[in-house]
Amino acid sequence: MIAGRWVGTEDWRRAQLAANLEHVHERIAAACQAAGRPAGSVTLTAVTKTYPASDVLLLAGLGVTDVGENKDQEASGKAAEVSAAGVRLRWHFVGQVQRNKAKSISAYADVVESVDSLRLVAALDRAAAAVRGEPLEVLIQVSLDGDPARGGVAGDDLWRVSDAVASSDGLRLGGLMAVAPLGQEPGQAFARLAELAGQLVATHPGATTVSAGMSGDLEEAVRHGATHVRIGTSLLGMRNSLR
Ligand SMILES: *Cc1c(COP(=O)(O)O)cnc(C)c1O
């Protein structure tokens, strides 16, 4: 500590986030290099759930452009605060979407990453058409272990759901999202995701996004072609709850 200089909590938090962010960028750059992929081919989405809007604003000030949230009530409040501060970010909704929240989410989200049923596609399409001037980007969440309890589409439902998104006027099919299954080697799961992403883009050439990789497995995800990694803990710190 520099003598005579009081370091405020916000300065301290900014310094902490800056150090964490630098480390995450280094990890992403190293993973890109190891995979022979160009630096900058992976976008960082900072998953800010459970952390306050003040952290989102600090991250924005440090150059973060994309943030992720998983609960509508929390996300809508934060998005409003950030927007009131005059800061424009891309908001990714990464949690389970309750259909009665589709309208609220469509109003502030730029991307909904967790679409996994035809009923949800219909609800989001209607909501997006009602509250947005442009289509809402949607990623299909893929279940890599076939356990529907953890969210995501399994098997041929992927093609049914992605075709439904592609033919919805209110939605734009961006690509795929997945969370590595618990207790499995993530590389195998992400390799499977890459295969599905290749099949998807063959029929939907605009659907190039592959959102995969979290704090514990971003390297494996980048190795298998992730275009977006979703990082919470490594940037913001441990969360109190298991969200
Ligand atoms: C919380 C969350 C993340 C971030 O996870 P960390 O392990 O904290 O990096 C990524 N994706 C989804 C869908 C999440 O819910």
PDB file of C-alpha atoms and ligand atoms in Angstrom:
ATOM      1  CA  MET A   1       0.000   0.000   0.000  1.00  0.00           C
ATOM      2  CA  ILE A   2       1.323   3.400  -0.955  1.00  0.00           C
ATOM      3  CA  ALA A   3       1.761   5.480   2.201  1.00  0.00           C
ATOM      4  CA  GLY A   4      -0.703   8.273   2.594  1.00  0.00           C
ATOM      5  CA  ARG A   5      -2.952   7.142  -0.224  1.00  0.00           C
ATOM      6  CA  TRP A   6      -6.312   5.718   0.651  1.00  0.00           C
ATOM      7  CA  VAL A   7      -7.372   3.064  -1.799  1.00  0.00           C
ATOM      8  CA  GLY A   8     -11.154   2.974  -2.126  1.00  0.00           C
ATOM      9  CA  THR A   9     -13.107  -0.250  -2.434  1.00  0.00           C
ATOM     10  CA  GLU A  10     -13.969   0.513  -6.027  1.00  0.00           C
ATOM     11  CA  ASP A  11     -10.319   1.053  -6.941  1.00  0.00           C
ATOM     12  CA  TRP A  12      -9.456  -2.185  -5.215  1.00  0.00           C
ATOM     13  CA  ARG A  13     -12.210  -4.116  -6.999  1.00  0.00           C
ATOM     14  CA  ARG A  14     -11.228  -2.616 -10.340  1.00  0.00           C
ATOM     15  CA  ALA A  15      -7.623  -3.703  -9.815  1.00  0.00           C
ATOM     16  CA  GLN A  16      -8.729  -7.193  -8.849  1.00  0.00           C
ATOM     17  CA  LEU A  17     -11.019  -7.529 -11.893  1.00  0.00           C
ATOM     18  CA  ALA A  18      -8.281  -6.129 -14.143  1.00  0.00           C
ATOM     19  CA  ALA A  19      -5.799  -8.738 -12.895  1.00  0.00           C
ATOM     20  CA  ASN A  20      -8.319 -11.565 -13.271  1.00  0.00           C
ATOM     21  CA  LEU A  21      -9.284 -10.354 -16.738  1.00  0.00           C
ATOM     22  CA  GLU A  22      -5.670 -10.216 -17.838  1.00  0.00           C
ATOM     23  CA  HIS A  23      -5.140 -13.758 -16.642  1.00  0.00           C
ATOM     24  CA  VAL A  24      -8.249 -15.027 -18.449  1.00  0.00           C
ATOM     25  CA  HIS A  25      -7.156 -13.282 -21.662  1.00  0.00           C
ATOM     26  CA  GLU A  26      -3.756 -14.946 -21.304  1.00  0.00           C
ATOM     27  CA  ARG A  27      -5.395 -18.342 -20.897  1.00  0.00           C
ATOM     28  CA  ILE A  28      -7.558 -17.770 -23.982  1.00  0.00           C
ATOM     29  CA  ALA A  29      -4.561 -16.562 -26.022  1.00  0.00           C
ATOM     30  CA  ALA A  30      -2.467 -19.562 -24.956  1.00  0.00           C
ATOM     31  CA  ALA A  31      -5.319 -21.930 -25.794  1.00  0.00           C
ATOM     32  CA  CYS A  32      -5.736 -20.316 -29.229  1.00  0.00           C
ATOM     33  CA  GLN A  33      -2.030 -20.644 -29.881  1.00  0.00           C
ATOM     34  CA  ALA A  34      -1.980 -24.286 -28.763  1.00  0.00           C
ATOM     35  CA  ALA A  35      -4.909 -24.994 -31.083  1.00  0.00           C
ATOM     36  CA  GLY A  36      -3.334 -23.143 -34.009  1.00  0.00           C
ATOM     37  CA  ARG A  37      -6.216 -20.707 -34.016  1.00  0.00           C
ATOM     38  CA  PRO A  38      -5.811 -16.975 -34.588  1.00  0.00           C
ATOM     39  CA  ALA A  39      -5.656 -14.820 -31.477  1.00  0.00           C
ATOM     40  CA  GLY A  40      -8.945 -13.013 -31.161  1.00  0.00           C
ATOM     41  CA  SER A  41     -10.986 -15.872 -32.618  1.00  0.00           C
ATOM     42  CA  VAL A  42     -12.605 -16.430 -29.230  1.00  0.00           C
ATOM     43  CA  THR A  43     -14.958 -13.943 -27.577  1.00  0.00           C
ATOM     44  CA  LEU A  44     -15.051 -13.715 -23.810  1.00  0.00           C
ATOM     45  CA  THR A  45     -18.478 -13.563 -22.204  1.00  0.00           C
ATOM     46  CA  ALA A  46     -18.167 -12.503 -18.570  1.00  0.00           C
ATOM     47  CA  VAL A  47     -20.787 -14.378 -16.562  1.00  0.00           C
ATOM     48  CA  THR A  48     -21.717 -11.815 -13.931  1.00  0.00           C
ATOM     49  CA  LYS A  49     -24.567 -13.679 -12.181  1.00  0.00           C
ATOM     50  CA  THR A  50     -24.762 -13.013  -8.413  1.00  0.00           C
ATOM     51  CA  TYR A  51     -22.385 -10.012  -8.814  1.00  0.00           C
ATOM     52  CA  PRO A  52     -23.652  -6.415  -8.812  1.00  0.00           C
ATOM     53  CA  ALA A  53     -24.114  -4.010 -11.706  1.00  0.00           C
ATOM     54  CA  SER A  54     -21.113  -2.060 -10.348  1.00  0.00           C
ATOM     55  CA  ASP A  55     -18.919  -5.050 -11.311  1.00  0.00           C
ATOM     56  CA  VAL A  56     -20.489  -5.140 -14.773  1.00  0.00           C
ATOM     57  CA  LEU A  57     -19.648  -1.456 -15.210  1.00  0.00           C
ATOM     58  CA  LEU A  58     -16.069  -1.990 -14.030  1.00  0.00           C
ATOM     59  CA  LEU A  59     -15.661  -4.872 -16.484  1.00  0.00           C
ATOM     60  CA  ALA A  60     -17.096  -2.727 -19.269  1.00  0.00           C
ATOM     61  CA  GLY A  61     -14.533  -0.068 -18.389  1.00  0.00           C
ATOM     62  CA  LEU A  62     -11.826  -2.717 -18.701  1.00  0.00           C
ATOM     63  CA  GLY A  63     -12.951  -3.588 -22.228  1.00  0.00           C
ATOM     64  CA  VAL A  64     -15.402  -6.442 -21.686  1.00  0.00           C
ATOM     65  CA  THR A  65     -18.125  -6.291 -24.348  1.00  0.00           C
ATOM     66  CA  ASP A  66     -20.249  -9.360 -23.591  1.00  0.00           C
ATOM     67  CA  VAL A  67     -21.856 -10.361 -20.296  1.00  0.00           C
ATOM     68  CA  GLY A  68     -23.907 -13.391 -19.309  1.00  0.00           C
ATOM     69  CA  GLU A  69     -26.705 -13.792 -16.792  1.00  0.00           C
ATOM     70  CA  ASN A  70     -28.915 -16.723 -15.858  1.00  0.00           C
ATOM     71  CA  LYS A  71     -31.891 -15.305 -13.935  1.00  0.00           C
ATOM     72  CA  ASP A  72     -34.365 -12.906 -15.519  1.00  0.00           C
ATOM     73  CA  GLN A  73     -35.142 -10.835 -12.452  1.00  0.00           C
ATOM     74  CA  GLU A  74     -31.496 -10.240 -11.629  1.00  0.00           C
ATOM     75  CA  ALA A  75     -30.502  -9.680 -15.249  1.00  0.00           C
ATOM     76  CA  SER A  76     -33.255  -7.209 -16.097  1.00  0.00           C
ATOM     77  CA  GLY A  77     -32.361  -5.020 -13.110  1.00  0.00           C
ATOM     78  CA  LYS A  78     -28.669  -5.045 -13.917  1.00  0.00           C
ATOM     79  CA  ALA A  79     -29.221  -4.411 -17.613  1.00  0.00           C
ATOM     80  CA  ALA A  80     -31.353  -1.387 -16.720  1.00  0.00           C
ATOM     81  CA  GLU A  81     -28.703  -0.019 -14.332  1.00  0.00           C
ATOM     82  CA  VAL A  82     -25.926  -0.469 -16.867  1.00  0.00           C
ATOM     83  CA  SER A  83     -27.961   1.108 -19.608  1.00  0.00           C
ATOM     84  CA  ALA A  84     -28.879   4.043 -17.318  1.00  0.00           C
ATOM     85  CA  ALA A  85     -25.131   4.577 -16.847  1.00  0.00           C
ATOM     86  CA  GLY A  86     -24.900   5.011 -20.617  1.00  0.00           C
ATOM     87  CA  VAL A  87     -22.965   1.781 -21.156  1.00  0.00           C
ATOM     88  CA  ARG A  88     -23.891  -0.522 -24.028  1.00  0.00           C
ATOM     89  CA  LEU A  89     -23.027  -4.215 -23.730  1.00  0.00           C
ATOM     90  CA  ARG A  90     -24.138  -7.445 -25.384  1.00  0.00           C
ATOM     91  CA  TRP A  91     -26.275  -9.337 -22.878  1.00  0.00           C
ATOM     92  CA  HIS A  92     -26.306 -13.135 -23.134  1.00  0.00           C
ATOM     93  CA  PHE A  93     -29.007 -15.023 -21.295  1.00  0.00           C
ATOM     94  CA  VAL A  94     -27.472 -18.386 -20.358  1.00  0.00           C
ATOM     95  CA  GLY A  95     -29.950 -19.817 -17.842  1.00  0.00           C
ATOM     96  CA  GLN A  96     -33.109 -21.825 -18.077  1.00  0.00           C
ATOM     97  CA  VAL A  97     -35.838 -19.690 -19.685  1.00  0.00           C
ATOM     98  CA  GLN A  98     -39.285 -19.827 -18.134  1.00  0.00           C
ATOM     99  CA  ARG A  99     -41.729 -19.173 -20.926  1.00  0.00           C
ATOM    100  CA  ASN A 100     -43.580 -16.506 -18.942  1.00  0.00           C
ATOM    101  CA  LYS A 101     -40.269 -14.579 -18.838  1.00  0.00           C
ATOM    102  CA  ALA A 102     -39.731 -14.659 -22.593  1.00  0.00           C
ATOM    103  CA  LYS A 103     -41.034 -11.120 -23.073  1.00  0.00           C
ATOM    104  CA  SER A 104     -38.925  -9.647 -20.293  1.00  0.00           C
ATOM    105  CA  ILE A 105     -35.778 -11.419 -21.504  1.00  0.00           C
ATOM    106  CA  SER A 106     -36.371 -10.433 -25.140  1.00  0.00           C
ATOM    107  CA  ALA A 107     -36.435  -6.791 -24.116  1.00  0.00           C
ATOM    108  CA  TYR A 108     -32.823  -6.619 -22.862  1.00  0.00           C
ATOM    109  CA  ALA A 109     -31.036  -9.758 -24.130  1.00  0.00           C
ATOM    110  CA  ASP A 110     -29.005  -9.667 -27.315  1.00  0.00           C
ATOM    111  CA  VAL A 111     -28.550 -13.443 -27.316  1.00  0.00           C
ATOM    112  CA  VAL A 112     -30.482 -16.237 -25.597  1.00  0.00           C
ATOM    113  CA  GLU A 113     -28.051 -19.158 -25.390  1.00  0.00           C
ATOM    114  CA  SER A 114     -30.231 -21.705 -23.645  1.00  0.00           C
ATOM    115  CA  VAL A 115     -33.022 -22.581 -26.062  1.00  0.00           C
ATOM    116  CA  ASP A 116     -33.920 -26.235 -25.854  1.00  0.00           C
ATOM    117  CA  SER A 117     -37.548 -26.826 -26.836  1.00  0.00           C
ATOM    118  CA  LEU A 118     -40.033 -26.070 -29.596  1.00  0.00           C
ATOM    119  CA  ARG A 119     -42.380 -24.510 -27.039  1.00  0.00           C
ATOM    120  CA  LEU A 120     -39.685 -22.111 -25.953  1.00  0.00           C
ATOM    121  CA  VAL A 121     -38.888 -21.235 -29.579  1.00  0.00           C
ATOM    122  CA  ALA A 122     -42.545 -20.324 -30.117  1.00  0.00           C
ATOM    123  CA  ALA A 123     -42.684 -18.241 -26.922  1.00  0.00           C
ATOM    124  CA  LEU A 124     -39.474 -16.341 -27.710  1.00  0.00           C
ATOM    125  CA  ASP A 125     -40.517 -15.757 -31.313  1.00  0.00           C
ATOM    126  CA  ARG A 126     -43.791 -14.200 -30.184  1.00  0.00           C
ATOM    127  CA  ALA A 127     -42.091 -12.159 -27.451  1.00  0.00           C
ATOM    128  CA  ALA A 128     -39.283 -10.936 -29.685  1.00  0.00           C
ATOM    129  CA  ALA A 129     -41.710  -9.872 -32.394  1.00  0.00           C
ATOM    130  CA  ALA A 130     -43.699  -7.920 -29.795  1.00  0.00           C
ATOM    131  CA  VAL A 131     -40.905  -6.049 -27.997  1.00  0.00           C
ATOM    132  CA  ARG A 132     -37.949  -5.825 -30.394  1.00  0.00           C
ATOM    133  CA  GLY A 133     -37.235  -4.001 -33.615  1.00  0.00           C
ATOM    134  CA  GLU A 134     -34.839  -6.695 -34.813  1.00  0.00           C
ATOM    135  CA  PRO A 135     -34.609 -10.478 -34.488  1.00  0.00           C
ATOM    136  CA  LEU A 136     -33.339 -11.974 -31.246  1.00  0.00           C
ATOM    137  CA  GLU A 137     -30.235 -14.125 -31.626  1.00  0.00           C
ATOM    138  CA  VAL A 138     -30.719 -17.621 -30.267  1.00  0.00           C
ATOM    139  CA  LEU A 139     -28.311 -20.479 -29.582  1.00  0.00           C
ATOM    140  CA  ILE A 140     -29.573 -24.023 -29.158  1.00  0.00           C
ATOM    141  CA  GLN A 141     -28.366 -25.569 -25.931  1.00  0.00           C
ATOM    142  CA  VAL A 142     -27.172 -29.090 -26.595  1.00  0.00           C
ATOM    143  CA  SER A 143     -27.267 -31.800 -23.958  1.00  0.00           C
ATOM    144  CA  LEU A 144     -23.957 -33.652 -24.252  1.00  0.00           C
ATOM    145  CA  ASP A 145     -24.847 -36.369 -21.775  1.00  0.00           C
ATOM    146  CA  GLY A 146     -28.489 -36.844 -22.787  1.00  0.00           C
ATOM    147  CA  ASP A 147     -29.667 -35.959 -19.265  1.00  0.00           C
ATOM    148  CA  PRO A 148     -32.638 -33.634 -19.856  1.00  0.00           C
ATOM    149  CA  ALA A 149     -32.648 -32.528 -16.202  1.00  0.00           C
ATOM    150  CA  ARG A 150     -29.599 -30.359 -16.896  1.00  0.00           C
ATOM    151  CA  GLY A 151     -31.172 -28.621 -19.873  1.00  0.00           C
ATOM    152  CA  GLY A 152     -30.381 -28.886 -23.532  1.00  0.00           C
ATOM    153  CA  VAL A 153     -31.745 -30.826 -26.473  1.00  0.00           C
ATOM    154  CA  ALA A 154     -30.594 -34.365 -27.122  1.00  0.00           C
ATOM    155  CA  GLY A 155     -30.533 -36.411 -30.292  1.00  0.00           C
ATOM    156  CA  ASP A 156     -32.562 -35.439 -33.342  1.00  0.00           C
ATOM    157  CA  ASP A 157     -34.465 -32.799 -31.388  1.00  0.00           C
ATOM    158  CA  LEU A 158     -31.499 -30.559 -32.149  1.00  0.00           C
ATOM    159  CA  TRP A 159     -32.436 -30.455 -35.836  1.00  0.00           C
ATOM    160  CA  ARG A 160     -36.135 -29.940 -35.127  1.00  0.00           C
ATOM    161  CA  VAL A 161     -35.457 -27.059 -32.726  1.00  0.00           C
ATOM    162  CA  SER A 162     -32.823 -25.399 -34.922  1.00  0.00           C
ATOM    163  CA  ASP A 163     -35.057 -25.582 -38.005  1.00  0.00           C
ATOM    164  CA  ALA A 164     -37.858 -24.003 -35.982  1.00  0.00           C
ATOM    165  CA  VAL A 165     -35.604 -21.127 -34.914  1.00  0.00           C
ATOM    166  CA  ALA A 166     -34.366 -20.611 -38.463  1.00  0.00           C
ATOM    167  CA  SER A 167     -37.928 -20.310 -39.728  1.00  0.00           C
ATOM    168  CA  SER A 168     -39.055 -17.892 -36.988  1.00  0.00           C
ATOM    169  CA  ASP A 169     -39.254 -14.257 -38.115  1.00  0.00           C
ATOM    170  CA  GLY A 170     -38.536 -12.942 -34.610  1.00  0.00           C
ATOM    171  CA  LEU A 171     -35.430 -15.078 -34.103  1.00  0.00           C
ATOM    172  CA  ARG A 172     -32.024 -15.545 -35.708  1.00  0.00           C
ATOM    173  CA  LEU A 173     -30.184 -18.849 -35.350  1.00  0.00           C
ATOM    174  CA  GLY A 174     -26.682 -18.062 -34.064  1.00  0.00           C
ATOM    175  CA  GLY A 175     -25.368 -21.540 -33.306  1.00  0.00           C
ATOM    176  CA  LEU A 176     -24.929 -23.899 -30.364  1.00  0.00           C
ATOM    177  CA  MET A 177     -24.196 -23.734 -26.650  1.00  0.00           C
ATOM    178  CA  ALA A 178     -23.240 -26.491 -24.234  1.00  0.00           C
ATOM    179  CA  VAL A 179     -22.050 -27.118 -20.712  1.00  0.00           C
ATOM    180  CA  ALA A 180     -19.644 -30.026 -20.269  1.00  0.00           C
ATOM    181  CA  PRO A 181     -21.318 -32.932 -18.457  1.00  0.00           C
ATOM    182  CA  LEU A 182     -20.364 -33.419 -14.825  1.00  0.00           C
ATOM    183  CA  GLY A 183     -17.837 -36.113 -14.139  1.00  0.00           C
ATOM    184  CA  GLN A 184     -16.831 -36.579 -17.774  1.00  0.00           C
ATOM    185  CA  GLU A 185     -13.683 -35.621 -19.586  1.00  0.00           C
ATOM    186  CA  PRO A 186     -14.709 -32.255 -21.140  1.00  0.00           C
ATOM    187  CA  GLY A 187     -12.607 -32.774 -24.280  1.00  0.00           C
ATOM    188  CA  GLN A 188     -14.775 -35.663 -25.408  1.00  0.00           C
ATOM    189  CA  ALA A 189     -17.957 -33.688 -24.866  1.00  0.00           C
ATOM    190  CA  PHE A 190     -16.603 -30.635 -26.694  1.00  0.00           C
ATOM    191  CA  ALA A 191     -15.436 -32.818 -29.591  1.00  0.00           C
ATOM    192  CA  ARG A 192     -19.002 -34.095 -29.920  1.00  0.00           C
ATOM    193  CA  LEU A 193     -20.270 -30.494 -29.793  1.00  0.00           C
ATOM    194  CA  ALA A 194     -17.849 -29.513 -32.580  1.00  0.00           C
ATOM    195  CA  GLU A 195     -19.193 -32.353 -34.718  1.00  0.00           C
ATOM    196  CA  LEU A 196     -22.782 -31.177 -34.199  1.00  0.00           C
ATOM    197  CA  ALA A 197     -21.761 -27.574 -34.900  1.00  0.00           C
ATOM    198  CA  GLY A 198     -20.239 -28.691 -38.188  1.00  0.00           C
ATOM    199  CA  GLN A 199     -23.468 -30.440 -39.151  1.00  0.00           C
ATOM    200  CA  LEU A 200     -25.549 -27.412 -38.156  1.00  0.00           C
ATOM    201  CA  VAL A 201     -23.523 -24.920 -40.164  1.00  0.00           C
ATOM    202  CA  ALA A 202     -23.781 -27.158 -43.243  1.00  0.00           C
ATOM    203  CA  THR A 203     -27.538 -26.514 -43.336  1.00  0.00           C
ATOM    204  CA  HIS A 204     -27.554 -23.082 -41.612  1.00  0.00           C
ATOM    205  CA  PRO A 205     -24.434 -21.242 -42.829  1.00  0.00           C
ATOM    206  CA  GLY A 206     -25.004 -18.265 -40.512  1.00  0.00           C
ATOM    207  CA  ALA A 207     -25.079 -20.403 -37.379  1.00  0.00           C
ATOM    208  CA  THR A 208     -21.367 -20.217 -36.631  1.00  0.00           C
ATOM    209  CA  THR A 209     -21.347 -19.580 -32.877  1.00  0.00           C
ATOM    210  CA  VAL A 210     -20.101 -22.326 -30.565  1.00  0.00           C
ATOM    211  CA  SER A 211     -20.490 -21.229 -26.951  1.00  0.00           C
ATOM    212  CA  ALA A 212     -18.568 -23.637 -24.740  1.00  0.00           C
ATOM    213  CA  GLY A 213     -16.014 -23.541 -21.968  1.00  0.00           C
ATOM    214  CA  MET A 214     -16.220 -22.141 -18.458  1.00  0.00           C
ATOM    215  CA  SER A 215     -13.593 -21.285 -15.855  1.00  0.00           C
ATOM    216  CA  GLY A 216     -12.535 -24.898 -15.402  1.00  0.00           C
ATOM    217  CA  ASP A 217     -12.431 -26.074 -19.001  1.00  0.00           C
ATOM    218  CA  LEU A 218     -11.975 -23.137 -21.359  1.00  0.00           C
ATOM    219  CA  GLU A 219      -8.753 -24.598 -22.804  1.00  0.00           C
ATOM    220  CA  GLU A 220     -10.501 -27.808 -23.861  1.00  0.00           C
ATOM    221  CA  ALA A 221     -13.356 -25.813 -25.375  1.00  0.00           C
ATOM    222  CA  VAL A 222     -11.009 -23.585 -27.395  1.00  0.00           C
ATOM    223  CA  ARG A 223      -9.132 -26.684 -28.558  1.00  0.00           C
ATOM    224  CA  HIS A 224     -12.437 -27.968 -29.951  1.00  0.00           C
ATOM    225  CA  GLY A 225     -13.472 -24.797 -31.744  1.00  0.00           C
ATOM    226  CA  ALA A 226     -15.426 -22.724 -29.213  1.00  0.00           C
ATOM    227  CA  THR A 227     -16.044 -19.214 -30.541  1.00  0.00           C
ATOM    228  CA  HIS A 228     -17.326 -17.942 -27.175  1.00  0.00           C
ATOM    229  CA  VAL A 229     -16.232 -18.914 -23.669  1.00  0.00           C
ATOM    230  CA  ARG A 230     -18.428 -18.089 -20.655  1.00  0.00           C
ATOM    231  CA  ILE A 231     -16.311 -17.212 -17.657  1.00  0.00           C
ATOM    232  CA  GLY A 232     -17.630 -16.425 -14.194  1.00  0.00           C
ATOM    233  CA  THR A 233     -15.509 -17.642 -11.280  1.00  0.00           C
ATOM    234  CA  SER A 234     -12.085 -16.949 -12.803  1.00  0.00           C
ATOM    235  CA  LEU A 235     -13.063 -13.343 -13.445  1.00  0.00           C
ATOM    236  CA  LEU A 236     -15.279 -12.348 -10.561  1.00  0.00           C
ATOM    237  CA  GLY A 237     -14.429 -14.850  -7.841  1.00  0.00           C
ATOM    238  CA  MET A 238     -16.213 -17.747  -6.191  1.00  0.00           C
ATOM    239  CA  ARG A 239     -19.976 -17.440  -5.940  1.00  0.00           C
ATOM    240  CA  ASN A 240     -21.754 -18.165  -2.689  1.00  0.00           C
ATOM    241  CA  SER A 241     -24.376 -20.366  -4.258  1.00  0.00           C
ATOM    242  CA  LEU A 242     -24.037 -23.184  -6.744  1.00  0.00           C
ATOM    243  CA  ARG A 243     -25.436 -21.068  -9.591  1.00  0.00           C
TER     244      ARG A 243
HETATM  245  C1  LIG B   1     -22.387 -19.844 -14.212  1.00  0.00           C
HETATM  246  C2  LIG B   1     -22.275 -20.253 -15.635  1.00  0.00           C
HETATM  247  C3  LIG B   1     -21.048 -20.132 -16.323  1.00  0.00           C
HETATM  248  C4  LIG B   1     -19.772 -19.644 -15.669  1.00  0.00           C
HETATM  249  O1  LIG B   1     -19.228 -20.677 -14.906  1.00  0.00           O
HETATM  250  P1  LIG B   1     -17.830 -20.511 -14.132  1.00  0.00           P
HETATM  251  O2  LIG B   1     -17.465 -21.915 -13.821  1.00  0.00           O
HETATM  252  O3  LIG B   1     -18.112 -19.704 -12.925  1.00  0.00           O
HETATM  253  O4  LIG B   1     -16.876 -19.859 -15.056  1.00  0.00           O
HETATM  254  C5  LIG B   1     -21.026 -20.497 -17.657  1.00  0.00           C
HETATM  255  N1  LIG B   1     -22.132 -20.960 -18.294  1.00  0.00           N
HETATM  256  C6  LIG B   1     -23.319 -21.093 -17.670  1.00  0.00           C
HETATM  257  C7  LIG B   1     -24.475 -21.609 -18.441  1.00  0.00           C
HETATM  258  C8  LIG B   1     -23.430 -20.749 -16.328  1.00  0.00           C
HETATM  259  O5  LIG B   1     -24.615 -20.890 -15.717  1.00  0.00           O
END
